[in-house]
Amino acid sequence: MQLIPAPAGVLEVDALWQNDNPNDPTTDTVALLCHPNPLFDGTMNNKVVTTMYRFARDNGMHVVRFNFRGVGQSTGEHDYAEGEVVDAMTVLQWIAEQTNARKLWLGGFSFGGYVTARVAEQVLEAAHIWGLGDFEVTKIALIAPSVEKNDSTDISLPADRTFEIYGNADEVIEPDNMQAFADRLGIEVSVVDGAGHFFHGRLSELKGLLDKHSFGQDS
């Protein structure tokens, strides 16, 4: 863990570099992961985020997760997705200074899924503003994204690089709303039958679906 400078003070970052080398010559992809809502105890150590972390690590990516402002050792106060997008972009700027890897796998769960969608838009449409124009977004993984309490009506993402996974027994976000969001964007969807919001007892299945959507294979 380390603390990096950020607009709201500092952000707590957990970075895993393949072979303990940010510039490992065999690694060209970095995964950036966003965690669920801090107002409901969401942190970067959430088990769904940890599942994404292990998936990315095991598939040869550098992996970076972090705590949004006001969580853990990150300073500041919850900012209802606006400031959290800035937090994620700040971490991306830090990543750009640490490694030459420029392929980007973006993943987020719940509130973090919504933030990830907004971050992807920034990287795809306004990267030059952030000094991140040389990053290439390869995949955008939205896990049970919070598309109800956050305005998702204007989100625009590339259908060929975006996918969504949710459980049809989700008790936090209405499955029909997540499906409607995916349908509007025309993105691939996997529905985990009987799974609730936190994928209790279904994390290995979730990891397999991350493999399937990212690489076209089942783990």
XYZ file of C-alpha atoms in Angstrom:
219
model
C 0.000 0.000 0.000
C 1.109 3.540 -0.623
C -0.322 7.039 -0.547
C -0.200 9.233 -3.646
C -1.015 12.948 -4.000
C -4.573 13.681 -5.135
C -6.925 16.680 -5.454
C -8.616 15.747 -2.152
C -5.274 15.170 -0.396
C -3.961 11.634 -0.806
C -5.263 8.330 -2.181
C -4.422 4.900 -0.803
C -3.210 2.687 -3.652
C -2.434 -1.034 -3.834
C -0.385 -1.828 -6.945
C 0.732 -5.284 -7.999
C 3.442 -5.258 -10.676
C 4.120 -8.481 -12.553
C 7.517 -9.899 -11.531
C 7.724 -6.985 -9.068
C 8.687 -4.787 -12.008
C 6.436 -1.950 -13.266
C 8.261 -2.172 -16.589
C 8.337 -5.938 -16.870
C 9.054 -6.464 -20.591
C 6.431 -9.174 -20.948
C 3.553 -7.127 -19.477
C 1.684 -4.621 -21.614
C -1.651 -4.376 -19.747
C -2.689 -2.637 -16.538
C -5.983 -3.366 -14.775
C -7.527 -0.480 -12.832
C -10.290 -1.507 -10.420
C -12.989 0.601 -8.744
C -14.770 -0.443 -5.549
C -18.399 -0.213 -4.382
C -20.120 2.616 -2.544
C -18.188 3.912 0.487
C -21.481 4.935 2.124
C -22.252 1.212 2.423
C -18.789 0.128 3.597
C -17.358 -0.340 0.102
C -13.555 -0.527 -0.061
C -10.877 -1.772 -2.437
C -10.738 -4.989 -0.386
C -14.320 -5.903 -1.299
C -14.434 -9.564 -2.341
C -15.793 -8.880 -5.843
C -12.982 -6.353 -6.419
C -10.545 -8.911 -5.012
C -11.892 -11.478 -7.486
C -11.164 -9.047 -10.343
C -7.740 -8.368 -8.825
C -6.868 -12.077 -8.804
C -8.260 -12.552 -12.310
C -6.059 -9.755 -13.688
C -2.989 -10.891 -11.744
C -3.392 -14.503 -12.869
C -3.711 -13.386 -16.496
C -0.425 -11.517 -16.501
C -1.610 -7.952 -15.987
C -0.285 -5.331 -13.658
C -3.141 -4.600 -11.217
C -3.972 -1.392 -9.376
C -6.829 -0.932 -6.925
C -7.347 2.046 -4.645
C -9.631 3.537 -2.036
C -11.847 6.403 -3.120
C -11.658 9.680 -1.186
C -12.734 9.278 2.430
C -12.113 5.504 2.492
C -9.292 3.851 4.432
C -6.294 6.153 4.379
C -7.604 8.172 1.405
C -8.508 11.688 2.504
C -11.507 13.791 1.556
C -15.254 13.154 1.573
C -17.580 11.057 -0.564
C -18.552 13.037 -3.683
C -21.351 10.991 -5.269
C -19.293 9.771 -8.249
C -18.071 13.192 -9.421
C -14.938 13.320 -7.280
C -14.499 9.582 -7.497
C -14.033 9.800 -11.256
C -11.321 12.384 -10.602
C -9.772 9.992 -8.069
C -9.604 7.208 -10.657
C -8.129 9.513 -13.298
C -5.545 10.675 -10.746
C -4.554 7.056 -10.148
C -4.303 6.548 -13.911
C -1.967 9.518 -14.166
C 0.142 7.954 -11.416
C 0.111 4.613 -13.261
C 1.380 6.371 -16.389
C 4.384 7.576 -14.388
C 5.132 4.123 -12.970
C 4.944 1.844 -15.996
C 5.319 1.792 -19.757
C 2.350 -0.592 -20.076
C -0.365 1.235 -21.995
C -3.165 -1.279 -22.550
C -5.913 -0.693 -20.032
C -8.387 -3.192 -18.557
C -10.980 -1.260 -16.569
C -13.161 -3.008 -14.009
C -15.647 -1.826 -11.413
C -18.295 -3.273 -9.114
C -21.615 -1.627 -8.164
C -20.940 2.092 -7.523
C -17.453 1.363 -8.846
C -19.019 -0.022 -12.020
C -20.719 3.302 -12.640
C -17.477 5.172 -11.922
C -15.612 2.811 -14.257
C -18.039 3.614 -17.071
C -17.414 7.332 -16.564
C -13.651 6.782 -16.358
C -13.729 4.819 -19.616
C -15.507 7.733 -21.271
C -12.808 10.112 -20.064
C -9.989 7.889 -21.335
C -11.716 7.307 -24.679
C -12.957 10.843 -25.321
C -10.862 13.265 -23.275
C -7.560 11.497 -22.578
C -5.545 14.457 -23.879
C -6.994 16.662 -21.138
C -5.587 14.294 -18.527
C -2.296 13.715 -20.352
C -3.244 10.093 -20.975
C -3.563 10.030 -24.745
C -1.322 6.996 -25.209
C -3.537 4.592 -23.228
C -5.585 2.030 -25.146
C -8.722 0.717 -23.447
C -8.955 -2.995 -24.191
C -11.865 -4.058 -21.945
C -14.445 -2.388 -19.715
C -15.906 -4.773 -17.131
C -19.066 -3.572 -15.378
C -20.032 -5.884 -12.520
C -23.576 -5.224 -11.214
C -23.134 -1.526 -12.072
C -25.121 1.007 -10.083
C -27.223 2.416 -12.913
C -30.236 3.378 -10.783
C -29.112 5.928 -8.211
C -26.538 7.380 -10.619
C -27.591 8.941 -13.915
C -26.505 6.552 -16.635
C -28.758 7.800 -19.425
C -25.961 9.584 -21.307
C -23.216 6.988 -20.879
C -21.675 5.954 -24.189
C -19.215 3.054 -24.365
C -17.773 0.918 -27.182
C -19.939 -2.201 -27.422
C -17.092 -4.367 -28.697
C -14.956 -3.723 -25.619
C -17.565 -3.526 -22.861
C -19.369 -6.254 -20.943
C -21.682 -6.519 -17.951
C -22.160 -9.281 -15.392
C -24.959 -9.350 -12.828
C -27.047 -11.765 -10.812
C -30.748 -12.114 -11.495
C -31.395 -12.238 -7.738
C -29.662 -8.895 -7.127
C -31.299 -7.310 -4.084
C -29.569 -3.921 -4.395
C -29.906 -2.980 -8.086
C -32.925 -4.053 -10.107
C -31.759 -6.681 -12.635
C -34.189 -5.344 -15.254
C -32.534 -1.930 -15.042
C -29.060 -3.409 -15.513
C -30.326 -5.373 -18.504
C -31.953 -2.281 -19.988
C -28.674 -0.383 -19.588
C -26.792 -3.155 -21.384
C -29.414 -3.348 -24.119
C -29.168 0.387 -24.753
C -25.398 0.142 -25.163
C -25.556 -3.116 -27.112
C -22.952 -4.762 -24.865
C -22.405 -8.414 -23.976
C -24.106 -9.598 -20.787
C -23.754 -12.624 -18.552
C -26.487 -13.234 -15.976
C -25.528 -15.413 -13.023
C -28.675 -17.339 -12.184
C -29.648 -17.021 -8.522
C -26.760 -14.716 -7.606
C -27.330 -11.698 -5.390
C -25.546 -8.368 -5.575
C -22.395 -9.553 -3.812
C -22.156 -12.913 -5.637
C -22.065 -14.869 -2.356
C -20.806 -18.361 -3.128
C -20.484 -17.516 -6.834
C -17.097 -15.776 -7.016
C -15.367 -18.606 -8.871
C -18.153 -18.450 -11.441
C -17.653 -14.694 -11.690
C -13.924 -15.186 -12.268
C -14.688 -17.648 -15.057
C -16.974 -15.117 -16.721
C -14.247 -12.472 -16.536
C -12.010 -14.911 -18.441
C -14.732 -15.633 -20.971
C -15.515 -11.992 -21.736
C -11.903 -10.803 -21.672
C -10.252 -13.610 -23.601
C -13.090 -15.656 -25.080
C -12.358 -18.610 -22.846
C -13.749 -20.365 -19.809
C -11.420 -20.838 -16.872
